[in-house]
Amino acid sequence: MVNFETPVLLWGLAALPVALVLYWLFERRRSSKAAAFASAAMMPNVVPSPPRWRRHVPIGLYLLAGAAMLLALARPHAEVTGLRDRGAVSLVIDTSKSMRGTDVPPTRLGAAQAAAGSFLTRLPDRFDVGLVAFDREARLLSLPTKDRTSVRRALNDLELHVGTAIGDGINKALEARRGLGEDPPPMAIVLLSDGNNTTGADPAGAARAAADAGVTVHTIVLGDQGAGAGGGPEPPDEGALRALSEESGGRFLSASSSEGLETIYGELATSIFEVTELQEVTNAFAGAAALLLVAGAGSSLAWFNRFP
């Protein structure tokens, strides 16, 4: 989508159809004069190789150049999507006993560790990454840092305990953000769990606190909805995690396989700090106008040895 800072100048484009009509009238008049000067039978002797369509090319290019120049003068702005210059991610991972479920091989936790490791690899180096684990309590295992090795080491050492305190996990990530200084980078939380909160702070209240701090919470629910059958681990509570992401303006994602989880983390790594901004693209239109002018002049010189 393109917006213009001075759209009133676009009215000048209305002159282009007028110019085309005037050019057509001029060419018609010139053809009439040529017909009066020589008969149809004599015309091949007078003009042995008429230029036909080529004589219209330079004028067409000049008119297009004029249109591009008018667009440039109107100061066009286009939506451009790119990544932020700085940012921090806090990986918040459920380490409750239910994460030992094997419905996602090798286990829910093992799949989470592998996918988070892929996330560390694919996230651009300029972004910081931290790690929080939560079960009956939340533990900050790594402040957001560019040192991927230390985060990967903490990730590989995760252990399972009883309890699931999702709200505490979010709050611990927010606490880590406050430790990044007076001007912390934009931050996102990527929270993975089977979604069954059992203790600690209210997850919805923690999500609201994140939203108030400008932190987006992306939630990933992991597990098979039929996992509870036959005495296995309880199925994930998708509704709980979906509500958390909606509260903070984040994305809710669901994975029932290790491959699906890997894909989710990969997509987040390349899009989590995407931002769409309006950028002025005047130079692009001005450059196009210059190229069209050069093309018009070049074709006129090449075919007619003159400027039109």
PDB file of C-alpha atoms in Angstrom:
ATOM      1  CA  MET A   1       0.000   0.000   0.000  1.00  0.00           C
ATOM      2  CA  VAL A   2       1.338   3.440  -0.971  1.00  0.00           C
ATOM      3  CA  ASN A   3       0.358   6.718   0.692  1.00  0.00           C
ATOM      4  CA  PHE A   4       1.316  10.194  -0.469  1.00  0.00           C
ATOM      5  CA  GLU A   5       2.391  13.085   1.730  1.00  0.00           C
ATOM      6  CA  THR A   6       1.240  15.675  -0.846  1.00  0.00           C
ATOM      7  CA  PRO A   7      -1.580  13.928  -2.711  1.00  0.00           C
ATOM      8  CA  VAL A   8      -2.848  17.177  -4.267  1.00  0.00           C
ATOM      9  CA  LEU A   9       0.046  16.976  -6.734  1.00  0.00           C
ATOM     10  CA  LEU A  10      -1.433  13.775  -8.118  1.00  0.00           C
ATOM     11  CA  TRP A  11      -4.013  15.896  -9.910  1.00  0.00           C
ATOM     12  CA  GLY A  12      -1.204  16.652 -12.323  1.00  0.00           C
ATOM     13  CA  LEU A  13      -1.593  13.117 -13.655  1.00  0.00           C
ATOM     14  CA  ALA A  14      -4.815  14.304 -15.285  1.00  0.00           C
ATOM     15  CA  ALA A  15      -2.648  16.219 -17.757  1.00  0.00           C
ATOM     16  CA  LEU A  16      -1.269  12.981 -19.181  1.00  0.00           C
ATOM     17  CA  PRO A  17      -4.447  11.898 -21.013  1.00  0.00           C
ATOM     18  CA  VAL A  18      -4.724  15.452 -22.345  1.00  0.00           C
ATOM     19  CA  ALA A  19      -1.161  15.211 -23.623  1.00  0.00           C
ATOM     20  CA  LEU A  20      -1.969  11.899 -25.298  1.00  0.00           C
ATOM     21  CA  VAL A  21      -4.997  13.415 -27.062  1.00  0.00           C
ATOM     22  CA  LEU A  22      -2.949  16.401 -28.233  1.00  0.00           C
ATOM     23  CA  TYR A  23      -0.237  14.067 -29.503  1.00  0.00           C
ATOM     24  CA  TRP A  24      -2.828  11.986 -31.385  1.00  0.00           C
ATOM     25  CA  LEU A  25      -4.266  15.139 -33.006  1.00  0.00           C
ATOM     26  CA  PHE A  26      -0.785  16.297 -33.940  1.00  0.00           C
ATOM     27  CA  GLU A  27       0.046  12.947 -35.545  1.00  0.00           C
ATOM     28  CA  ARG A  28      -3.256  12.915 -37.425  1.00  0.00           C
ATOM     29  CA  ARG A  29      -2.633  16.399 -38.774  1.00  0.00           C
ATOM     30  CA  ARG A  30       0.894  15.464 -39.806  1.00  0.00           C
ATOM     31  CA  SER A  31      -0.393  12.367 -41.618  1.00  0.00           C
ATOM     32  CA  SER A  32      -2.951  14.519 -43.469  1.00  0.00           C
ATOM     33  CA  LYS A  33      -0.230  16.923 -44.603  1.00  0.00           C
ATOM     34  CA  ALA A  34       1.936  14.025 -45.749  1.00  0.00           C
ATOM     35  CA  ALA A  35      -0.973  12.591 -47.744  1.00  0.00           C
ATOM     36  CA  ALA A  36      -1.515  15.962 -49.402  1.00  0.00           C
ATOM     37  CA  PHE A  37       2.171  16.215 -50.307  1.00  0.00           C
ATOM     38  CA  ALA A  38       2.416  12.828 -52.036  1.00  0.00           C
ATOM     39  CA  SER A  39      -0.015  10.227 -53.282  1.00  0.00           C
ATOM     40  CA  ALA A  40      -0.220   6.780 -51.775  1.00  0.00           C
ATOM     41  CA  ALA A  41       1.588   5.326 -54.766  1.00  0.00           C
ATOM     42  CA  MET A  42       4.460   7.811 -54.418  1.00  0.00           C
ATOM     43  CA  MET A  43       4.762   7.547 -50.600  1.00  0.00           C
ATOM     44  CA  PRO A  44       7.200   4.572 -50.605  1.00  0.00           C
ATOM     45  CA  ASN A  45       9.553   6.623 -52.785  1.00  0.00           C
ATOM     46  CA  VAL A  46       9.323   9.616 -50.453  1.00  0.00           C
ATOM     47  CA  VAL A  47       9.610   7.646 -47.208  1.00  0.00           C
ATOM     48  CA  PRO A  48      11.119   4.256 -48.122  1.00  0.00           C
ATOM     49  CA  SER A  49      11.114   2.895 -44.530  1.00  0.00           C
ATOM     50  CA  PRO A  50       8.476   4.561 -42.335  1.00  0.00           C
ATOM     51  CA  PRO A  51       9.130   4.288 -38.547  1.00  0.00           C
ATOM     52  CA  ARG A  52       5.594   3.069 -37.812  1.00  0.00           C
ATOM     53  CA  TRP A  53       5.252   2.242 -34.091  1.00  0.00           C
ATOM     54  CA  ARG A  54       8.803   3.295 -33.224  1.00  0.00           C
ATOM     55  CA  ARG A  55       8.027   6.978 -33.609  1.00  0.00           C
ATOM     56  CA  HIS A  56       5.609   6.763 -30.674  1.00  0.00           C
ATOM     57  CA  VAL A  57       8.054   5.082 -28.258  1.00  0.00           C
ATOM     58  CA  PRO A  58      10.085   8.161 -27.184  1.00  0.00           C
ATOM     59  CA  ILE A  59       6.927  10.193 -26.494  1.00  0.00           C
ATOM     60  CA  GLY A  60       5.421   7.303 -24.533  1.00  0.00           C
ATOM     61  CA  LEU A  61       8.572   7.008 -22.436  1.00  0.00           C
ATOM     62  CA  TYR A  62       8.630  10.748 -21.775  1.00  0.00           C
ATOM     63  CA  LEU A  63       5.002  10.696 -20.651  1.00  0.00           C
ATOM     64  CA  LEU A  64       5.713   7.785 -18.299  1.00  0.00           C
ATOM     65  CA  ALA A  65       8.714   9.690 -16.954  1.00  0.00           C
ATOM     66  CA  GLY A  66       6.467  12.675 -16.293  1.00  0.00           C
ATOM     67  CA  ALA A  67       4.027  10.458 -14.404  1.00  0.00           C
ATOM     68  CA  ALA A  68       6.825   8.968 -12.295  1.00  0.00           C
ATOM     69  CA  MET A  69       8.173  12.439 -11.524  1.00  0.00           C
ATOM     70  CA  LEU A  70       4.737  13.643 -10.387  1.00  0.00           C
ATOM     71  CA  LEU A  71       4.453  10.616  -8.124  1.00  0.00           C
ATOM     72  CA  ALA A  72       7.887  11.394  -6.696  1.00  0.00           C
ATOM     73  CA  LEU A  73       6.948  15.022  -6.030  1.00  0.00           C
ATOM     74  CA  ALA A  74       3.885  13.814  -4.112  1.00  0.00           C
ATOM     75  CA  ARG A  75       6.283  12.160  -1.576  1.00  0.00           C
ATOM     76  CA  PRO A  76       5.120   8.505  -1.668  1.00  0.00           C
ATOM     77  CA  HIS A  77       5.370   6.305   1.431  1.00  0.00           C
ATOM     78  CA  ALA A  78       5.069   2.515   1.316  1.00  0.00           C
ATOM     79  CA  GLU A  79       4.576  -0.089   4.022  1.00  0.00           C
ATOM     80  CA  VAL A  80       7.876  -1.916   4.485  1.00  0.00           C
ATOM     81  CA  THR A  81       8.203  -4.985   6.700  1.00  0.00           C
ATOM     82  CA  GLY A  82      11.505  -5.693   8.397  1.00  0.00           C
ATOM     83  CA  LEU A  83      13.070  -6.724  11.686  1.00  0.00           C
ATOM     84  CA  ARG A  84      13.736  -4.413  14.607  1.00  0.00           C
ATOM     85  CA  ASP A  85      17.295  -3.338  15.273  1.00  0.00           C
ATOM     86  CA  ARG A  86      17.165  -4.687  18.832  1.00  0.00           C
ATOM     87  CA  GLY A  87      15.022  -6.977  20.910  1.00  0.00           C
ATOM     88  CA  ALA A  88      14.979  -9.597  23.653  1.00  0.00           C
ATOM     89  CA  VAL A  89      13.170 -12.922  23.859  1.00  0.00           C
ATOM     90  CA  SER A  90      12.465 -14.854  27.027  1.00  0.00           C
ATOM     91  CA  LEU A  91      11.856 -18.561  26.462  1.00  0.00           C
ATOM     92  CA  VAL A  92       9.527 -19.665  29.253  1.00  0.00           C
ATOM     93  CA  ILE A  93       9.266 -23.464  29.391  1.00  0.00           C
ATOM     94  CA  ASP A  94       7.054 -25.719  31.475  1.00  0.00           C
ATOM     95  CA  THR A  95       9.083 -28.253  33.487  1.00  0.00           C
ATOM     96  CA  SER A  96       6.186 -29.848  35.338  1.00  0.00           C
ATOM     97  CA  LYS A  97       5.912 -33.629  35.636  1.00  0.00           C
ATOM     98  CA  SER A  98       3.262 -33.695  32.901  1.00  0.00           C
ATOM     99  CA  MET A  99       5.956 -32.667  30.422  1.00  0.00           C
ATOM    100  CA  ARG A 100       7.393 -36.205  30.619  1.00  0.00           C
ATOM    101  CA  GLY A 101       4.461 -37.401  28.493  1.00  0.00           C
ATOM    102  CA  THR A 102       5.532 -39.393  25.441  1.00  0.00           C
ATOM    103  CA  ASP A 103       2.626 -38.398  23.193  1.00  0.00           C
ATOM    104  CA  VAL A 104       5.163 -36.035  21.596  1.00  0.00           C
ATOM    105  CA  PRO A 105       8.344 -38.105  21.156  1.00  0.00           C
ATOM    106  CA  PRO A 106      10.754 -38.510  22.719  1.00  0.00           C
ATOM    107  CA  THR A 107       8.909 -36.651  25.489  1.00  0.00           C
ATOM    108  CA  ARG A 108       7.107 -33.319  25.644  1.00  0.00           C
ATOM    109  CA  LEU A 109      10.112 -31.783  27.371  1.00  0.00           C
ATOM    110  CA  GLY A 110      12.613 -33.386  24.987  1.00  0.00           C
ATOM    111  CA  ALA A 111      10.722 -32.046  21.987  1.00  0.00           C
ATOM    112  CA  ALA A 112      10.575 -28.603  23.624  1.00  0.00           C
ATOM    113  CA  GLN A 113      14.326 -28.615  24.256  1.00  0.00           C
ATOM    114  CA  ALA A 114      15.115 -29.600  20.663  1.00  0.00           C
ATOM    115  CA  ALA A 115      12.785 -27.001  19.159  1.00  0.00           C
ATOM    116  CA  ALA A 116      14.040 -24.251  21.481  1.00  0.00           C
ATOM    117  CA  GLY A 117      17.586 -25.136  20.440  1.00  0.00           C
ATOM    118  CA  SER A 118      16.576 -24.637  16.822  1.00  0.00           C
ATOM    119  CA  PHE A 119      15.054 -21.308  17.807  1.00  0.00           C
ATOM    120  CA  LEU A 120      18.402 -20.204  19.248  1.00  0.00           C
ATOM    121  CA  THR A 121      20.092 -21.093  15.965  1.00  0.00           C
ATOM    122  CA  ARG A 122      17.623 -19.307  13.719  1.00  0.00           C
ATOM    123  CA  LEU A 123      17.064 -16.135  15.748  1.00  0.00           C
ATOM    124  CA  PRO A 124      19.272 -13.315  14.365  1.00  0.00           C
ATOM    125  CA  ASP A 125      22.398 -12.744  16.461  1.00  0.00           C
ATOM    126  CA  ARG A 126      21.529  -9.140  17.326  1.00  0.00           C
ATOM    127  CA  PHE A 127      18.627 -10.264  19.520  1.00  0.00           C
ATOM    128  CA  ASP A 128      19.072 -11.339  23.156  1.00  0.00           C
ATOM    129  CA  VAL A 129      17.594 -14.581  24.482  1.00  0.00           C
ATOM    130  CA  GLY A 130      16.863 -15.572  28.071  1.00  0.00           C
ATOM    131  CA  LEU A 131      15.434 -18.707  29.692  1.00  0.00           C
ATOM    132  CA  VAL A 132      12.871 -19.248  32.439  1.00  0.00           C
ATOM    133  CA  ALA A 133      11.682 -22.644  33.669  1.00  0.00           C
ATOM    134  CA  PHE A 134       8.570 -23.125  35.771  1.00  0.00           C
ATOM    135  CA  ASP A 135       6.928 -25.946  37.671  1.00  0.00           C
ATOM    136  CA  ARG A 136       5.756 -25.352  41.242  1.00  0.00           C
ATOM    137  CA  GLU A 137       7.935 -22.216  41.113  1.00  0.00           C
ATOM    138  CA  ALA A 138       9.603 -20.182  38.406  1.00  0.00           C
ATOM    139  CA  ARG A 139      13.378 -20.015  38.018  1.00  0.00           C
ATOM    140  CA  LEU A 140      15.380 -17.554  35.941  1.00  0.00           C
ATOM    141  CA  LEU A 141      18.047 -19.729  34.333  1.00  0.00           C
ATOM    142  CA  SER A 142      19.515 -17.083  32.048  1.00  0.00           C
ATOM    143  CA  LEU A 143      19.081 -13.354  31.675  1.00  0.00           C
ATOM    144  CA  PRO A 144      18.485 -12.275  28.055  1.00  0.00           C
ATOM    145  CA  THR A 145      21.906 -12.394  26.424  1.00  0.00           C
ATOM    146  CA  LYS A 146      23.544 -12.758  23.038  1.00  0.00           C
ATOM    147  CA  ASP A 147      25.583 -15.665  24.429  1.00  0.00           C
ATOM    148  CA  ARG A 148      23.687 -18.552  22.883  1.00  0.00           C
ATOM    149  CA  THR A 149      26.062 -21.096  24.432  1.00  0.00           C
ATOM    150  CA  SER A 150      25.080 -20.297  28.009  1.00  0.00           C
ATOM    151  CA  VAL A 151      21.374 -20.366  27.154  1.00  0.00           C
ATOM    152  CA  ARG A 152      21.748 -23.673  25.327  1.00  0.00           C
ATOM    153  CA  ARG A 153      23.573 -25.158  28.317  1.00  0.00           C
ATOM    154  CA  ALA A 154      20.789 -24.106  30.676  1.00  0.00           C
ATOM    155  CA  LEU A 155      18.229 -25.456  28.238  1.00  0.00           C
ATOM    156  CA  ASN A 156      19.880 -28.874  28.143  1.00  0.00           C
ATOM    157  CA  ASP A 157      19.959 -29.049  31.960  1.00  0.00           C
ATOM    158  CA  LEU A 158      16.201 -28.628  32.493  1.00  0.00           C
ATOM    159  CA  GLU A 159      14.703 -30.979  35.085  1.00  0.00           C
ATOM    160  CA  LEU A 160      11.109 -31.894  35.860  1.00  0.00           C
ATOM    161  CA  HIS A 161       9.339 -31.141  39.148  1.00  0.00           C
ATOM    162  CA  VAL A 162       5.783 -31.183  40.432  1.00  0.00           C
ATOM    163  CA  GLY A 163       3.376 -28.278  39.917  1.00  0.00           C
ATOM    164  CA  THR A 164       2.703 -25.809  37.103  1.00  0.00           C
ATOM    165  CA  ALA A 165       2.939 -22.085  37.861  1.00  0.00           C
ATOM    166  CA  ILE A 166       2.370 -20.418  34.488  1.00  0.00           C
ATOM    167  CA  GLY A 167       1.712 -16.982  35.971  1.00  0.00           C
ATOM    168  CA  ASP A 168       4.958 -17.141  37.960  1.00  0.00           C
ATOM    169  CA  GLY A 169       6.828 -18.029  34.763  1.00  0.00           C
ATOM    170  CA  ILE A 170       5.544 -14.907  33.000  1.00  0.00           C
ATOM    171  CA  ASN A 171       6.266 -12.730  36.026  1.00  0.00           C
ATOM    172  CA  LYS A 172       9.808 -14.080  36.279  1.00  0.00           C
ATOM    173  CA  ALA A 173      10.423 -13.171  32.617  1.00  0.00           C
ATOM    174  CA  LEU A 174       9.123  -9.655  33.277  1.00  0.00           C
ATOM    175  CA  GLU A 175      11.417  -9.418  36.290  1.00  0.00           C
ATOM    176  CA  ALA A 176      14.348 -10.354  34.068  1.00  0.00           C
ATOM    177  CA  ARG A 177      13.385  -7.562  31.672  1.00  0.00           C
ATOM    178  CA  ARG A 178      13.668  -5.019  34.466  1.00  0.00           C
ATOM    179  CA  GLY A 179      17.230  -6.196  34.913  1.00  0.00           C
ATOM    180  CA  LEU A 180      18.153  -5.077  31.398  1.00  0.00           C
ATOM    181  CA  GLY A 181      18.528  -1.431  32.406  1.00  0.00           C
ATOM    182  CA  GLU A 182      16.572   1.794  32.143  1.00  0.00           C
ATOM    183  CA  ASP A 183      16.068   1.449  28.394  1.00  0.00           C
ATOM    184  CA  PRO A 184      15.351  -2.246  27.831  1.00  0.00           C
ATOM    185  CA  PRO A 185      14.892  -3.463  24.260  1.00  0.00           C
ATOM    186  CA  PRO A 186      11.464  -4.505  23.002  1.00  0.00           C
ATOM    187  CA  MET A 187      10.704  -7.882  24.525  1.00  0.00           C
ATOM    188  CA  ALA A 188       8.616 -10.917  23.673  1.00  0.00           C
ATOM    189  CA  ILE A 189       7.875 -13.957  25.773  1.00  0.00           C
ATOM    190  CA  VAL A 190       7.573 -17.367  24.117  1.00  0.00           C
ATOM    191  CA  LEU A 191       5.804 -19.588  26.640  1.00  0.00           C
ATOM    192  CA  LEU A 192       5.478 -23.326  26.089  1.00  0.00           C
ATOM    193  CA  SER A 193       3.361 -25.551  28.297  1.00  0.00           C
ATOM    194  CA  ASP A 194       0.753 -28.268  28.351  1.00  0.00           C
ATOM    195  CA  GLY A 195      -1.390 -25.484  29.767  1.00  0.00           C
ATOM    196  CA  ASN A 196      -2.669 -26.969  33.029  1.00  0.00           C
ATOM    197  CA  ASN A 197      -1.928 -24.317  35.647  1.00  0.00           C
ATOM    198  CA  THR A 198      -2.024 -25.622  39.214  1.00  0.00           C
ATOM    199  CA  THR A 199      -0.347 -23.082  41.481  1.00  0.00           C
ATOM    200  CA  GLY A 200       1.233 -19.640  41.794  1.00  0.00           C
ATOM    201  CA  ALA A 201       0.146 -16.265  40.453  1.00  0.00           C
ATOM    202  CA  ASP A 202      -2.913 -15.852  38.279  1.00  0.00           C
ATOM    203  CA  PRO A 203      -1.768 -16.376  34.649  1.00  0.00           C
ATOM    204  CA  ALA A 204      -4.334 -13.897  33.297  1.00  0.00           C
ATOM    205  CA  GLY A 205      -3.076 -11.220  35.704  1.00  0.00           C
ATOM    206  CA  ALA A 206       0.516 -11.924  34.646  1.00  0.00           C
ATOM    207  CA  ALA A 207      -0.484 -11.593  30.978  1.00  0.00           C
ATOM    208  CA  ARG A 208      -2.117  -8.231  31.722  1.00  0.00           C
ATOM    209  CA  ALA A 209       1.062  -7.088  33.462  1.00  0.00           C
ATOM    210  CA  ALA A 210       3.030  -8.098  30.380  1.00  0.00           C
ATOM    211  CA  ALA A 211       0.649  -6.172  28.127  1.00  0.00           C
ATOM    212  CA  ASP A 212       0.963  -3.094  30.374  1.00  0.00           C
ATOM    213  CA  ALA A 213       4.749  -3.328  30.061  1.00  0.00           C
ATOM    214  CA  GLY A 214       4.537  -3.576  26.267  1.00  0.00           C
ATOM    215  CA  VAL A 215       5.666  -7.202  26.295  1.00  0.00           C
ATOM    216  CA  THR A 216       3.960  -9.629  23.928  1.00  0.00           C
ATOM    217  CA  VAL A 217       3.310 -13.166  25.133  1.00  0.00           C
ATOM    218  CA  HIS A 218       3.255 -15.861  22.458  1.00  0.00           C
ATOM    219  CA  THR A 219       1.924 -19.148  23.792  1.00  0.00           C
ATOM    220  CA  ILE A 220       2.558 -22.632  22.471  1.00  0.00           C
ATOM    221  CA  VAL A 221       0.443 -25.513  23.698  1.00  0.00           C
ATOM    222  CA  LEU A 222       2.175 -28.859  23.376  1.00  0.00           C
ATOM    223  CA  GLY A 223       0.592 -32.302  23.474  1.00  0.00           C
ATOM    224  CA  ASP A 224      -2.075 -34.570  22.069  1.00  0.00           C
ATOM    225  CA  GLN A 225      -5.667 -33.672  22.966  1.00  0.00           C
ATOM    226  CA  GLY A 226      -6.315 -37.385  23.516  1.00  0.00           C
ATOM    227  CA  ALA A 227      -3.292 -37.869  25.722  1.00  0.00           C
ATOM    228  CA  GLY A 228      -5.299 -38.355  28.914  1.00  0.00           C
ATOM    229  CA  ALA A 229      -6.908 -41.551  27.667  1.00  0.00           C
ATOM    230  CA  GLY A 230      -5.594 -44.754  29.214  1.00  0.00           C
ATOM    231  CA  GLY A 231      -4.135 -43.093  32.285  1.00  0.00           C
ATOM    232  CA  GLY A 232      -1.546 -41.007  30.436  1.00  0.00           C
ATOM    233  CA  PRO A 233      -0.741 -37.336  31.032  1.00  0.00           C
ATOM    234  CA  GLU A 234      -3.600 -34.885  30.998  1.00  0.00           C
ATOM    235  CA  PRO A 235      -4.336 -33.295  27.610  1.00  0.00           C
ATOM    236  CA  PRO A 236      -3.206 -29.687  27.164  1.00  0.00           C
ATOM    237  CA  ASP A 237      -5.579 -26.884  28.134  1.00  0.00           C
ATOM    238  CA  GLU A 238      -5.631 -24.877  24.907  1.00  0.00           C
ATOM    239  CA  GLY A 239      -8.202 -22.384  26.151  1.00  0.00           C
ATOM    240  CA  ALA A 240      -5.985 -21.219  29.022  1.00  0.00           C
ATOM    241  CA  LEU A 241      -2.967 -20.512  26.826  1.00  0.00           C
ATOM    242  CA  ARG A 242      -5.031 -18.965  24.058  1.00  0.00           C
ATOM    243  CA  ALA A 243      -6.450 -16.473  26.565  1.00  0.00           C
ATOM    244  CA  LEU A 244      -2.947 -15.471  27.673  1.00  0.00           C
ATOM    245  CA  SER A 245      -1.772 -14.709  24.131  1.00  0.00           C
ATOM    246  CA  GLU A 246      -4.945 -12.765  23.344  1.00  0.00           C
ATOM    247  CA  GLU A 247      -4.530 -10.694  26.511  1.00  0.00           C
ATOM    248  CA  SER A 248      -1.104  -9.446  25.424  1.00  0.00           C
ATOM    249  CA  GLY A 249      -1.638  -9.327  21.657  1.00  0.00           C
ATOM    250  CA  GLY A 250       0.539 -12.365  20.992  1.00  0.00           C
ATOM    251  CA  ARG A 251       0.049 -15.469  18.893  1.00  0.00           C
ATOM    252  CA  PHE A 252      -1.410 -18.752  20.073  1.00  0.00           C
ATOM    253  CA  LEU A 253       0.058 -21.855  18.478  1.00  0.00           C
ATOM    254  CA  SER A 254      -0.531 -25.542  18.986  1.00  0.00           C
ATOM    255  CA  ALA A 255       1.776 -28.502  18.348  1.00  0.00           C
ATOM    256  CA  SER A 256       0.962 -32.175  18.677  1.00  0.00           C
ATOM    257  CA  SER A 257       4.244 -33.438  17.221  1.00  0.00           C
ATOM    258  CA  SER A 258       7.939 -32.673  17.496  1.00  0.00           C
ATOM    259  CA  GLU A 259       8.006 -31.691  13.806  1.00  0.00           C
ATOM    260  CA  GLY A 260       5.141 -29.272  14.285  1.00  0.00           C
ATOM    261  CA  LEU A 261       6.846 -27.749  17.310  1.00  0.00           C
ATOM    262  CA  GLU A 262      10.076 -27.339  15.356  1.00  0.00           C
ATOM    263  CA  THR A 263       8.181 -25.496  12.626  1.00  0.00           C
ATOM    264  CA  ILE A 264       6.479 -23.203  15.128  1.00  0.00           C
ATOM    265  CA  TYR A 265       9.727 -22.196  16.813  1.00  0.00           C
ATOM    266  CA  GLY A 266      11.349 -21.670  13.425  1.00  0.00           C
ATOM    267  CA  GLU A 267       8.575 -19.341  12.283  1.00  0.00           C
ATOM    268  CA  LEU A 268       8.708 -17.367  15.512  1.00  0.00           C
ATOM    269  CA  ALA A 269      12.493 -16.998  15.256  1.00  0.00           C
ATOM    270  CA  THR A 270      12.182 -15.249  11.898  1.00  0.00           C
ATOM    271  CA  SER A 271       9.056 -13.204  12.584  1.00  0.00           C
ATOM    272  CA  ILE A 272       8.888 -12.389  16.288  1.00  0.00           C
ATOM    273  CA  PHE A 273      10.427  -8.941  15.876  1.00  0.00           C
ATOM    274  CA  GLU A 274       8.920  -8.085  12.511  1.00  0.00           C
ATOM    275  CA  VAL A 275       7.675  -4.534  12.290  1.00  0.00           C
ATOM    276  CA  THR A 276       5.807  -2.824   9.457  1.00  0.00           C
ATOM    277  CA  GLU A 277       6.591   0.856   8.979  1.00  0.00           C
ATOM    278  CA  LEU A 278       5.805   3.556   6.467  1.00  0.00           C
ATOM    279  CA  GLN A 279       8.974   4.532   4.646  1.00  0.00           C
ATOM    280  CA  GLU A 280       9.388   7.256   2.045  1.00  0.00           C
ATOM    281  CA  VAL A 281      10.095   5.798  -1.401  1.00  0.00           C
ATOM    282  CA  THR A 282      10.463   9.069  -3.311  1.00  0.00           C
ATOM    283  CA  ASN A 283      13.910   8.056  -4.560  1.00  0.00           C
ATOM    284  CA  ALA A 284      12.490   4.952  -6.243  1.00  0.00           C
ATOM    285  CA  PHE A 285       9.985   6.981  -8.280  1.00  0.00           C
ATOM    286  CA  ALA A 286      12.544   9.692  -9.063  1.00  0.00           C
ATOM    287  CA  GLY A 287      15.002   7.023 -10.205  1.00  0.00           C
ATOM    288  CA  ALA A 288      12.347   5.444 -12.424  1.00  0.00           C
ATOM    289  CA  ALA A 289      11.625   8.864 -13.954  1.00  0.00           C
ATOM    290  CA  ALA A 290      15.307   9.376 -14.703  1.00  0.00           C
ATOM    291  CA  LEU A 291      15.615   5.953 -16.335  1.00  0.00           C
ATOM    292  CA  LEU A 292      12.545   6.564 -18.486  1.00  0.00           C
ATOM    293  CA  LEU A 293      13.916   9.929 -19.619  1.00  0.00           C
ATOM    294  CA  VAL A 294      17.220   8.324 -20.568  1.00  0.00           C
ATOM    295  CA  ALA A 295      15.406   5.525 -22.394  1.00  0.00           C
ATOM    296  CA  GLY A 296      13.271   8.028 -24.281  1.00  0.00           C
ATOM    297  CA  ALA A 297      16.273  10.089 -25.297  1.00  0.00           C
ATOM    298  CA  GLY A 298      18.274   6.968 -26.221  1.00  0.00           C
ATOM    299  CA  SER A 299      15.542   5.527 -28.435  1.00  0.00           C
ATOM    300  CA  SER A 300      15.060   8.867 -30.187  1.00  0.00           C
ATOM    301  CA  LEU A 301      18.773   9.221 -30.895  1.00  0.00           C
ATOM    302  CA  ALA A 302      19.149   5.583 -31.973  1.00  0.00           C
ATOM    303  CA  TRP A 303      16.206   5.537 -34.364  1.00  0.00           C
ATOM    304  CA  PHE A 304      15.925   9.146 -35.538  1.00  0.00           C
ATOM    305  CA  ASN A 305      19.252  10.722 -34.639  1.00  0.00           C
ATOM    306  CA  ARG A 306      17.415  13.474 -32.784  1.00  0.00           C
ATOM    307  CA  PHE A 307      15.359  14.266 -29.695  1.00  0.00           C
ATOM    308  CA  PRO A 308      11.552  14.306 -30.223  1.00  0.00           C
TER     309      PRO A 308
END
